Amino acid sequence: AQKVTQAQTEISVVEKEDVTLDCVYETRDTTYYLFWYKQPPSGELVFLIRRNSFDEQNEISGRYSWNFQKSTSSFNFTITASQVVDSAVYFCASLEGSGYSTLTFGKGTMLLVSP
Amino acid sequence: DVKVTQSSRYLVKRTGEKVFLECVQDMDHENMFWYRQDPGLGLRLIYFSYDVKMKEKGDIPEGYSVSREKKERFSLILESASTNQTSMYLCASRVHTPGMPEAFFGQGTRLTVV
């Protein structure tokens, strides 16, 4: 069975600060996928990134970066120079490799960025 | 553009009513899912389906049922709505093929049971 833990329930920062959202996952499958989603107040889930278990390369997209480390079963998300528009709930999720598998979500981290 | 459409953004129902939440996808996906989202609890899987007329229980199926009569449509049914079913409901779909993990989500339905 899969499990995703987001230990940080809520984080508050001031604009332009860097912030890291933690995600720890558990899975018995050797092939799996990890995701980050953003949920703004409107409620829609916005897909941010997907990583495959066989690709530990870190990724940067603008102010966003992701650090995937299999040795610690972590997939952390860093926002550099945060902005008020980054305020949202962020979910980490995992999916095992089978076509029958389902997405398992963490409980989410609410990020509040104040001006 | 791929699309998962939920029939309502906001819904208010009375306790004891039978409630239908509809989800339609236009991507010919085999797999469809219903999640419930509550603050501090994340998204929890209610039911999912791999094919027409097939359904599987997720983590919290109690008080819910589903129907999948056509491939593109997956309905969540609250047989007798209760106040503890006030929540945000999200539908998702994806292909069944291993190695193609992308899931697509609807815009969500905020259900209030009074």
Coordinates of N, CA and C in Angstrom, one line a residue:
Chain A
A1 N 0.8 -1.2 0.0 CA 0.0 0.0 0.0 C 0.9 1.3 0.0
Q2 N 0.4 2.3 -0.6 CA 1.1 3.5 -0.7 C 0.8 4.4 0.5
K3 N 1.7 5.3 0.8 CA 1.4 6.3 1.8 C 2.2 7.5 1.5
V4 N 1.6 8.7 1.6 CA 2.3 10.0 1.4 C 2.1 10.8 2.6
T5 N 3.2 11.4 3.1 CA 3.2 12.2 4.3 C 3.7 13.6 4.0
Q6 N 2.8 14.5 4.3 CA 3.2 15.9 4.3 C 3.1 16.5 5.7
A7 N 4.2 16.5 6.4 CA 4.2 16.8 7.8 C 3.8 18.3 8.1
Q8 N 4.0 19.2 7.2 CA 3.7 20.6 7.4 C 2.2 20.8 7.0
T9 N 1.5 21.2 8.0 CA 0.1 21.5 7.8 C -0.1 22.9 7.2
E10 N 0.6 23.8 7.7 CA 0.5 25.2 7.2 C 1.8 25.9 7.4
I11 N 2.1 26.7 6.3 CA 3.4 27.5 6.4 C 3.0 28.9 6.0
S12 N 3.5 29.9 6.8 CA 3.3 31.3 6.5 C 4.7 31.9 6.2
V13 N 4.8 32.6 5.1 CA 6.0 33.3 4.8 C 5.6 34.7 4.3
V14 N 6.7 35.5 4.2 CA 6.5 36.9 3.7 C 7.0 36.8 2.2
E15 N 6.4 37.6 1.4 CA 6.8 37.7 0.0 C 8.3 37.8 -0.2
K16 N 8.8 37.1 -1.2 CA 10.2 37.0 -1.6 C 11.0 36.0 -0.7
E17 N 10.4 35.5 0.3 CA 11.1 34.4 1.0 C 11.1 33.1 0.2
D18 N 12.1 32.3 0.4 CA 12.1 30.9 -0.2 C 11.4 30.0 0.8
V19 N 10.7 29.0 0.2 CA 10.0 28.1 1.1 C 10.1 26.7 0.5
T20 N 10.2 25.7 1.4 CA 10.3 24.3 0.9 C 9.1 23.5 1.6
L21 N 8.4 22.8 0.7 CA 7.3 21.9 1.2 C 7.8 20.5 1.1
D22 N 7.7 19.8 2.3 CA 8.2 18.5 2.4 C 7.2 17.4 2.0
C23 N 7.7 16.3 1.4 CA 6.9 15.2 1.1 C 7.7 13.9 1.2
V24 N 7.2 13.0 2.0 CA 7.8 11.7 2.2 C 6.8 10.6 1.7
Y25 N 7.3 9.7 1.0 CA 6.4 8.7 0.4 C 6.8 7.2 0.8
E26 N 5.9 6.3 0.8 CA 6.1 4.9 1.0 C 5.5 4.1 -0.1
T27 N 6.2 3.2 -0.7 CA 5.6 2.3 -1.7 C 6.4 1.0 -1.7
R28 N 5.8 -0.1 -2.1 CA 6.5 -1.3 -2.2 C 6.9 -1.6 -3.7
D29 N 6.3 -0.8 -4.6 CA 6.5 -1.0 -6.0 C 7.8 -0.4 -6.4
T30 N 8.5 -1.1 -7.4 CA 9.7 -0.5 -7.9 C 9.5 0.5 -9.0
T31 N 8.3 0.5 -9.6 CA 7.9 1.5 -10.6 C 6.8 2.3 -10.0
Y32 N 7.1 3.6 -9.8 CA 6.0 4.5 -9.2 C 6.2 5.9 -9.8
Y33 N 5.3 6.7 -9.5 CA 5.3 8.1 -10.0 C 4.9 9.0 -8.8
L34 N 5.5 10.2 -8.8 CA 5.3 11.2 -7.8 C 4.8 12.4 -8.4
F35 N 3.9 13.1 -7.7 CA 3.3 14.3 -8.3 C 3.2 15.4 -7.2
W36 N 3.2 16.6 -7.7 CA 2.8 17.8 -6.9 C 1.6 18.5 -7.6
Y37 N 0.6 18.8 -6.8 CA -0.5 19.6 -7.3 C -0.7 20.9 -6.5
K38 N -1.2 21.9 -7.1 CA -1.6 23.1 -6.4 C -3.1 23.3 -6.4
Q39 N -3.6 23.7 -5.3 CA -5.1 24.0 -5.2 C -5.3 25.4 -4.7
P40 N -5.5 26.3 -5.6 CA -5.8 27.7 -5.2 C -7.2 27.8 -4.6
P41 N -7.6 28.9 -4.0 CA -8.9 29.0 -3.4 C -10.1 28.7 -4.3
S42 N -9.9 28.7 -5.6 CA -11.0 28.4 -6.5 C -11.4 26.9 -6.4
G43 N -10.4 26.1 -6.0 CA -10.7 24.7 -5.7 C -10.2 23.7 -6.8
E44 N -9.9 24.2 -7.9 CA -9.4 23.3 -9.0 C -8.0 22.8 -8.6
L45 N -7.7 21.5 -8.9 CA -6.4 21.0 -8.8 C -5.5 21.3 -10.0
V46 N -4.4 21.9 -9.8 CA -3.5 22.3 -10.9 C -2.3 21.4 -10.8
F47 N -2.1 20.6 -11.9 CA -0.9 19.8 -11.9 C 0.4 20.6 -12.1
L48 N 1.4 20.3 -11.2 CA 2.6 21.0 -11.3 C 3.8 20.2 -11.9
I49 N 3.9 18.9 -11.4 CA 5.0 18.1 -11.9 C 4.8 16.7 -11.6
R50 N 5.4 15.8 -12.4 CA 5.4 14.4 -12.2 C 6.9 13.9 -12.4
R51 N 7.3 13.0 -11.5 CA 8.6 12.4 -11.6 C 8.4 10.9 -11.6
N52 N 9.2 10.1 -12.4 CA 9.2 8.7 -12.4 C 10.2 8.1 -11.4
S53 N 10.0 7.0 -10.9 CA 10.9 6.4 -9.9 C 12.3 6.1 -10.5
F54 N 12.4 5.9 -11.8 CA 13.7 5.6 -12.4 C 14.4 6.9 -12.8
D55 N 13.9 8.1 -12.5 CA 14.5 9.3 -12.9 C 14.7 10.2 -11.7
E56 N 15.8 10.2 -11.0 CA 16.0 11.0 -9.8 C 16.5 12.4 -10.1
Q57 N 16.6 12.8 -11.4 CA 17.1 14.1 -11.7 C 16.2 15.2 -11.1
N58 N 16.8 16.1 -10.5 CA 16.0 17.3 -10.0 C 15.5 18.1 -11.1
E59 N 14.5 18.9 -10.8 CA 13.9 19.7 -11.9 C 13.7 21.1 -11.4
I60 N 13.9 22.1 -12.3 CA 13.6 23.5 -12.0 C 12.7 24.0 -13.1
S61 N 11.7 24.7 -12.7 CA 10.8 25.4 -13.6 C 10.5 26.8 -13.1
G62 N 11.2 27.8 -13.6 CA 11.1 29.1 -13.1 C 11.5 29.2 -11.6
R63 N 10.5 29.7 -10.8 CA 10.8 29.8 -9.4 C 10.6 28.5 -8.6
Y64 N 10.1 27.5 -9.3 CA 9.8 26.2 -8.7 C 10.9 25.2 -8.9
S65 N 11.3 24.4 -7.9 CA 12.2 23.3 -8.1 C 11.8 22.2 -7.2
W66 N 12.2 21.0 -7.7 CA 11.8 19.8 -7.0 C 13.1 18.9 -6.8
N67 N 13.2 18.4 -5.6 CA 14.3 17.5 -5.2 C 13.8 16.1 -4.9
F68 N 14.1 15.2 -5.7 CA 13.6 13.8 -5.6 C 14.8 13.0 -5.1
Q69 N 14.7 12.4 -3.9 CA 15.8 11.5 -3.3 C 15.2 10.2 -2.9
K70 N 15.5 9.2 -3.7 CA 15.0 7.8 -3.3 C 15.6 7.3 -2.0
S71 N 16.8 7.7 -1.7 CA 17.5 7.2 -0.5 C 16.7 7.6 0.8
T72 N 16.0 8.7 0.7 CA 15.3 9.2 1.9 C 13.8 9.2 1.6
S73 N 13.4 8.6 0.4 CA 12.0 8.6 0.0 C 11.3 9.9 0.1
S74 N 12.0 10.9 -0.4 CA 11.4 12.3 -0.3 C 11.3 12.9 -1.7
F75 N 10.4 13.8 -1.8 CA 10.1 14.5 -3.0 C 9.7 15.9 -2.6
N76 N 10.7 16.8 -2.3 CA 10.4 18.1 -1.8 C 10.3 19.1 -2.8
F77 N 9.6 20.2 -2.5 CA 9.2 21.2 -3.5 C 9.6 22.6 -2.9
T78 N 10.4 23.3 -3.6 CA 10.9 24.6 -3.2 C 10.4 25.7 -4.1
I79 N 9.8 26.7 -3.5 CA 9.5 27.9 -4.2 C 10.5 29.0 -3.8
T80 N 11.1 29.6 -4.8 CA 12.1 30.6 -4.6 C 11.4 32.0 -4.8
A81 N 11.7 32.9 -3.9 CA 11.2 34.3 -4.0 C 9.7 34.2 -4.1
S82 N 9.0 33.7 -3.1 CA 7.6 33.4 -3.1 C 6.8 34.7 -3.4
Q83 N 5.6 34.5 -4.0 CA 4.7 35.6 -4.3 C 3.4 35.3 -3.7
V84 N 2.6 36.4 -3.5 CA 1.2 36.2 -3.0 C 0.4 35.2 -3.8
V85 N 0.6 35.2 -5.1 CA -0.2 34.3 -5.9 C 0.2 32.8 -5.7
D86 N 1.3 32.6 -4.9 CA 1.6 31.2 -4.6 C 0.8 30.6 -3.4
S87 N 0.0 31.5 -2.8 CA -0.8 31.1 -1.7 C -1.8 30.1 -2.2
A88 N -1.8 28.9 -1.6 CA -2.6 27.8 -2.0 C -2.4 26.6 -1.1
V89 N -3.1 25.6 -1.3 CA -2.9 24.3 -0.7 C -2.1 23.4 -1.7
Y90 N -1.0 22.8 -1.3 CA -0.2 22.0 -2.2 C -0.3 20.6 -1.7
F91 N -0.5 19.7 -2.7 CA -0.6 18.3 -2.4 C 0.5 17.5 -3.1
C92 N 1.1 16.6 -2.4 CA 2.0 15.6 -3.0 C 1.2 14.3 -3.1
A93 N 1.5 13.6 -4.2 CA 0.7 12.3 -4.4 C 1.7 11.3 -5.0
S94 N 1.3 10.0 -4.9 CA 2.0 8.9 -5.5 C 1.1 8.0 -6.2
L95 N 1.6 7.3 -7.2 CA 0.9 6.4 -8.0 C 1.8 5.2 -8.3
E96 N 1.4 4.0 -8.0 CA 2.2 2.8 -8.4 C 2.0 2.5 -9.9
G97 N 2.9 1.6 -10.3 CA 3.0 1.4 -11.8 C 1.9 0.7 -12.5
S98 N 1.1 0.0 -11.8 CA 0.1 -0.8 -12.4 C -1.1 0.1 -13.0
G99 N -1.7 -0.4 -14.1 CA -2.8 0.3 -14.6 C -4.0 0.3 -13.6
Y100 N -4.0 -0.6 -12.6 CA -5.1 -0.6 -11.7 C -4.8 0.2 -10.4
S101 N -3.7 0.9 -10.4 CA -3.4 1.7 -9.2 C -4.1 3.0 -9.2
T102 N -4.2 3.6 -8.0 CA -4.9 4.8 -7.7 C -4.0 5.8 -7.1
L103 N -4.2 7.1 -7.4 CA -3.4 8.2 -6.8 C -3.7 8.2 -5.3
T104 N -2.6 8.3 -4.5 CA -2.7 8.4 -3.1 C -2.1 9.8 -2.7
F105 N -2.9 10.6 -2.0 CA -2.5 12.0 -1.7 C -2.0 12.1 -0.3
G106 N -1.1 13.1 -0.1 CA -0.9 13.5 1.3 C -2.0 14.4 1.8
K107 N -1.9 14.9 3.0 CA -3.0 15.7 3.6 C -2.9 17.2 3.1
G108 N -1.8 17.5 2.5 CA -1.7 18.9 1.9 C -1.0 19.8 2.9
T109 N -0.4 20.8 2.3 CA 0.3 21.9 3.0 C -0.3 23.2 2.6
M110 N -0.9 23.9 3.5 CA -1.4 25.3 3.1 C -0.3 26.3 3.2
L111 N 0.0 27.0 2.1 CA 1.0 28.0 2.1 C 0.3 29.4 2.0
L112 N 0.7 30.2 3.0 CA 0.2 31.6 3.0 C 1.3 32.5 2.8
V113 N 1.3 33.3 1.7 CA 2.3 34.2 1.4 C 1.7 35.6 1.6
S114 N 2.3 36.4 2.5 CA 1.8 37.7 2.8 C 2.7 38.8 2.2
P115 N 2.1 39.9 1.8 CA 2.8 40.9 1.1 C 3.9 41.6 2.1
Chain B
D1 N -8.4 20.1 -26.2 CA -8.0 20.2 -24.8 C -8.8 19.2 -24.1
V2 N -8.1 18.4 -23.2 CA -8.7 17.3 -22.5 C -9.6 17.9 -21.4
K3 N -10.7 17.2 -21.1 CA -11.6 17.7 -20.2 C -12.3 16.7 -19.3
V4 N -12.4 17.0 -18.0 CA -13.2 16.3 -17.1 C -14.2 17.4 -16.5
T5 N -15.5 17.1 -16.7 CA -16.5 18.1 -16.3 C -17.4 17.5 -15.3
Q6 N -17.5 18.3 -14.2 CA -18.4 17.9 -13.1 C -19.7 18.8 -13.3
S7 N -20.8 18.3 -13.0 CA -22.1 18.9 -13.4 C -22.3 20.2 -12.6
S8 N -21.8 20.3 -11.4 CA -22.1 21.5 -10.6 C -20.9 21.9 -9.9
R9 N -20.7 23.2 -9.7 CA -19.6 23.8 -8.9 C -20.0 23.8 -7.4
Y10 N -21.3 24.2 -7.2 CA -21.8 24.4 -5.9 C -23.2 23.7 -5.8
L11 N -23.4 23.0 -4.7 CA -24.7 22.3 -4.6 C -25.1 22.4 -3.1
V12 N -26.4 22.7 -2.9 CA -26.9 22.7 -1.5 C -28.1 21.7 -1.5
K13 N -28.0 20.7 -0.6 CA -29.0 19.7 -0.5 C -29.5 19.6 1.0
R14 N -30.7 19.0 1.1 CA -31.2 18.8 2.5 C -30.9 17.4 3.0
T15 N -30.7 17.3 4.3 CA -30.5 16.0 4.9 C -31.6 15.0 4.5
G16 N -31.1 13.8 4.1 CA -32.0 12.8 3.7 C -32.3 12.7 2.2
E17 N -31.9 13.8 1.4 CA -32.1 13.8 0.0 C -31.2 12.8 -0.7
K18 N -31.6 12.3 -1.8 CA -30.7 11.5 -2.7 C -30.0 12.5 -3.6
V19 N -28.7 12.4 -3.7 CA -27.9 13.4 -4.4 C -27.1 12.7 -5.5
F20 N -27.1 13.2 -6.6 CA -26.3 12.7 -7.7 C -25.2 13.7 -8.1
L21 N -24.0 13.3 -8.1 CA -22.9 14.1 -8.6 C -22.4 13.5 -9.9
E22 N -22.4 14.2 -11.0 CA -22.1 13.7 -12.3 C -20.7 14.1 -12.8
C23 N -20.1 13.2 -13.5 CA -18.7 13.5 -14.0 C -18.6 13.0 -15.4
V24 N -18.2 13.8 -16.3 CA -18.1 13.3 -17.7 C -16.7 13.7 -18.2
Q25 N -16.0 12.7 -18.9 CA -14.7 13.0 -19.5 C -14.8 12.7 -21.0
D26 N -14.0 13.5 -21.7 CA -14.1 13.3 -23.2 C -12.8 12.8 -23.8
M27 N -12.0 12.0 -23.0 CA -10.7 11.5 -23.4 C -10.7 10.0 -23.6
D28 N -11.9 9.4 -23.6 CA -12.0 7.9 -23.7 C -11.1 7.2 -22.7
H29 N -11.0 7.7 -21.5 CA -10.3 7.1 -20.4 C -11.0 5.9 -19.9
E30 N -10.3 4.8 -19.5 CA -10.9 3.7 -18.9 C -11.2 3.9 -17.4
N31 N -10.2 4.5 -16.8 CA -10.3 4.7 -15.3 C -10.9 6.0 -14.9
M32 N -11.8 5.9 -13.9 CA -12.4 7.1 -13.4 C -12.5 7.0 -11.9
F33 N -12.4 8.1 -11.2 CA -12.3 8.1 -9.7 C -13.2 9.2 -9.1
W34 N -13.6 9.0 -7.9 CA -14.2 10.0 -7.1 C -13.4 10.1 -5.8
Y35 N -13.0 11.4 -5.5 CA -12.4 11.7 -4.3 C -13.2 12.7 -3.5
R36 N -13.0 12.7 -2.2 CA -13.5 13.7 -1.3 C -12.4 14.4 -0.7
Q37 N -12.5 15.8 -0.6 CA -11.5 16.5 0.0 C -12.0 17.3 1.2
D38 N -11.3 17.2 2.4 CA -11.7 17.9 3.6 C -10.4 18.5 4.1
P39 N -10.5 19.7 4.7 CA -9.4 20.4 5.2 C -8.6 19.5 6.3
G40 N -7.3 19.4 6.1 CA -6.5 18.7 7.0 C -6.5 17.2 6.7
L41 N -7.3 16.7 5.8 CA -7.4 15.3 5.5 C -7.0 14.9 4.1
G42 N -6.7 15.9 3.3 CA -6.3 15.7 1.9 C -7.4 15.1 1.1
L43 N -7.1 14.5 0.0 CA -8.0 13.9 -0.9 C -8.1 12.4 -0.5
R44 N -9.3 11.9 -0.3 CA -9.5 10.5 0.0 C -10.4 9.9 -1.0
L45 N -10.0 8.7 -1.4 CA -10.7 8.0 -2.5 C -12.0 7.3 -2.1
I46 N -13.0 7.6 -2.7 CA -14.3 7.1 -2.4 C -14.6 5.8 -3.2
Y47 N -14.6 5.9 -4.5 CA -14.8 4.8 -5.4 C -14.0 5.0 -6.7
F48 N -13.8 3.9 -7.4 CA -13.2 4.1 -8.7 C -13.7 3.0 -9.6
S49 N -13.4 3.2 -10.9 CA -13.9 2.2 -11.9 C -12.9 2.1 -13.0
Y50 N -12.7 0.8 -13.4 CA -11.8 0.5 -14.5 C -12.5 0.4 -15.9
D51 N -13.8 0.2 -15.8 CA -14.5 0.0 -17.1 C -15.9 0.2 -16.8
V52 N -16.7 0.2 -17.9 CA -18.1 0.3 -17.8 C -18.7 -0.8 -16.9
K53 N -19.6 -0.4 -16.1 CA -20.3 -1.3 -15.1 C -19.4 -1.9 -14.1
M54 N -18.1 -1.5 -14.0 CA -17.2 -2.0 -13.0 C -17.0 -0.9 -12.0
K55 N -16.9 -1.3 -10.7 CA -16.6 -0.4 -9.6 C -15.9 -1.0 -8.5
E56 N -15.0 -0.2 -7.9 CA -14.2 -0.7 -6.8 C -14.3 0.3 -5.6
K57 N -14.4 -0.3 -4.4 CA -14.4 0.6 -3.3 C -13.1 1.2 -3.0
G58 N -13.1 2.5 -2.6 CA -11.8 3.1 -2.2 C -11.7 3.1 -0.7
D59 N -11.1 4.1 -0.2 CA -10.9 4.1 1.3 C -12.1 4.5 2.1
I60 N -13.0 5.3 1.6 CA -14.1 5.7 2.4 C -15.5 5.6 1.6
P61 N -15.9 4.4 1.3 CA -17.1 4.2 0.4 C -18.4 4.3 1.2
E62 N -18.4 4.3 2.5 CA -19.6 4.2 3.3 C -20.5 5.4 3.1
G63 N -21.7 5.2 2.8 CA -22.7 6.3 2.5 C -22.8 6.7 1.1
Y64 N -21.9 6.1 0.2 CA -21.9 6.4 -1.2 C -22.1 5.2 -2.1
S65 N -22.5 5.4 -3.3 CA -22.5 4.4 -4.3 C -22.2 5.1 -5.6
V66 N -21.9 4.3 -6.7 CA -21.5 4.9 -7.9 C -22.2 4.1 -9.1
S67 N -22.2 4.8 -10.2 CA -22.8 4.2 -11.4 C -21.9 4.5 -12.6
R68 N -21.6 3.5 -13.4 CA -20.9 3.8 -14.7 C -21.5 2.9 -15.8
E69 N -22.5 3.5 -16.4 CA -23.3 2.9 -17.4 C -22.6 3.2 -18.8
K70 N -21.9 4.3 -18.9 CA -21.2 4.6 -20.1 C -19.8 5.0 -19.8
K71 N -18.9 4.7 -20.7 CA -17.4 4.9 -20.5 C -17.1 6.3 -20.1
E72 N -17.8 7.3 -20.6 CA -17.4 8.7 -20.4 C -18.0 9.3 -19.1
R73 N -18.9 8.5 -18.5 CA -19.7 9.1 -17.3 C -19.6 8.3 -16.1
F74 N -19.3 9.0 -15.0 CA -19.1 8.3 -13.7 C -19.9 9.1 -12.7
S75 N -20.9 8.5 -12.1 CA -21.8 9.2 -11.2 C -21.6 8.8 -9.8
L76 N -21.5 9.7 -8.9 CA -21.4 9.5 -7.4 C -22.8 9.7 -6.8
I77 N -23.3 8.8 -6.0 CA -24.6 8.9 -5.5 C -24.6 8.9 -4.0
L78 N -25.2 9.8 -3.4 CA -25.4 9.8 -1.9 C -26.9 9.4 -1.7
E79 N -27.1 8.2 -1.2 CA -28.4 7.6 -1.1 C -29.3 8.5 -0.2
S80 N -28.7 8.9 0.9 CA -29.5 9.7 1.9 C -28.5 10.7 2.5
A81 N -28.4 11.9 1.9 CA -27.4 12.8 2.3 C -27.4 13.2 3.8
S82 N -26.2 13.3 4.4 CA -26.1 13.7 5.8 C -25.1 14.8 5.9
T83 N -25.2 15.5 7.0 CA -24.4 16.8 7.1 C -22.9 16.4 7.1
N84 N -22.5 15.2 7.5 CA -21.1 14.9 7.5 C -20.6 14.6 6.1
Q85 N -21.5 14.7 5.1 CA -21.0 14.5 3.7 C -20.9 15.9 3.0
T86 N -21.0 16.9 3.8 CA -20.6 18.3 3.3 C -19.2 18.3 3.1
S87 N -18.8 18.5 1.8 CA -17.4 18.4 1.4 C -17.2 18.9 0.0
M88 N -15.9 18.9 -0.4 CA -15.5 19.1 -1.8 C -15.3 17.8 -2.4
Y89 N -16.0 17.6 -3.6 CA -15.9 16.3 -4.3 C -15.2 16.5 -5.6
L90 N -14.2 15.7 -5.9 CA -13.4 15.8 -7.1 C -13.4 14.5 -7.9
C91 N -13.7 14.7 -9.2 CA -13.7 13.5 -10.1 C -12.4 13.6 -10.9
A92 N -11.9 12.4 -11.3 CA -10.7 12.3 -12.1 C -10.8 11.1 -13.0
S93 N -9.9 11.2 -14.1 CA -9.9 10.1 -15.0 C -8.4 9.9 -15.5
R94 N -8.1 8.7 -16.0 CA -6.8 8.5 -16.7 C -6.9 7.2 -17.5
V95 N -6.0 7.0 -18.3 CA -6.0 5.8 -19.1 C -5.6 4.6 -18.2
H96 N -5.9 3.4 -18.6 CA -5.6 2.2 -17.8 C -4.1 1.8 -18.1
T97 N -3.5 2.3 -19.1 CA -2.2 1.8 -19.5 C -1.1 2.1 -18.5
P98 N -0.4 1.0 -18.0 CA 0.8 1.3 -17.2 C 1.8 2.2 -17.9
G99 N 2.5 3.1 -17.2 CA 3.4 3.9 -17.9 C 2.8 5.2 -18.4
M100 N 1.5 5.3 -18.2 CA 0.8 6.6 -18.6 C 0.0 7.0 -17.4
P101 N 0.7 7.6 -16.4 CA 0.1 7.9 -15.1 C -0.7 9.2 -15.0
E102 N -0.7 10.0 -16.0 CA -1.4 11.3 -15.8 C -2.8 11.2 -15.5
A103 N -3.3 11.8 -14.5 CA -4.7 11.9 -14.2 C -5.2 13.3 -14.4
F104 N -6.4 13.4 -14.8 CA -7.0 14.7 -15.1 C -8.2 14.9 -14.2
F105 N -8.3 16.1 -13.6 CA -9.3 16.3 -12.6 C -10.4 17.3 -13.1
G106 N -11.6 17.1 -12.6 CA -12.6 18.1 -12.8 C -12.4 19.3 -11.9
Q107 N -13.3 20.2 -12.0 CA -13.2 21.5 -11.3 C -13.7 21.4 -9.8
G108 N -14.3 20.3 -9.5 CA -14.7 20.1 -8.1 C -16.2 20.5 -7.9
T109 N -16.8 19.9 -7.0 CA -18.2 20.2 -6.6 C -18.2 20.4 -5.1
R110 N -18.5 21.6 -4.7 CA -18.6 21.9 -3.2 C -20.1 21.6 -2.8
L111 N -20.3 20.5 -2.1 CA -21.6 20.1 -1.6 C -21.8 20.5 -0.2
T112 N -22.9 21.2 0.1 CA -23.3 21.5 1.4 C -24.6 20.8 1.7
V113 N -24.6 20.0 2.8 CA -25.9 19.3 3.2 C -26.4 20.0 4.5
V114 N -27.6 20.5 4.4 CA -28.1 21.3 5.5 C -29.3 20.5 6.2

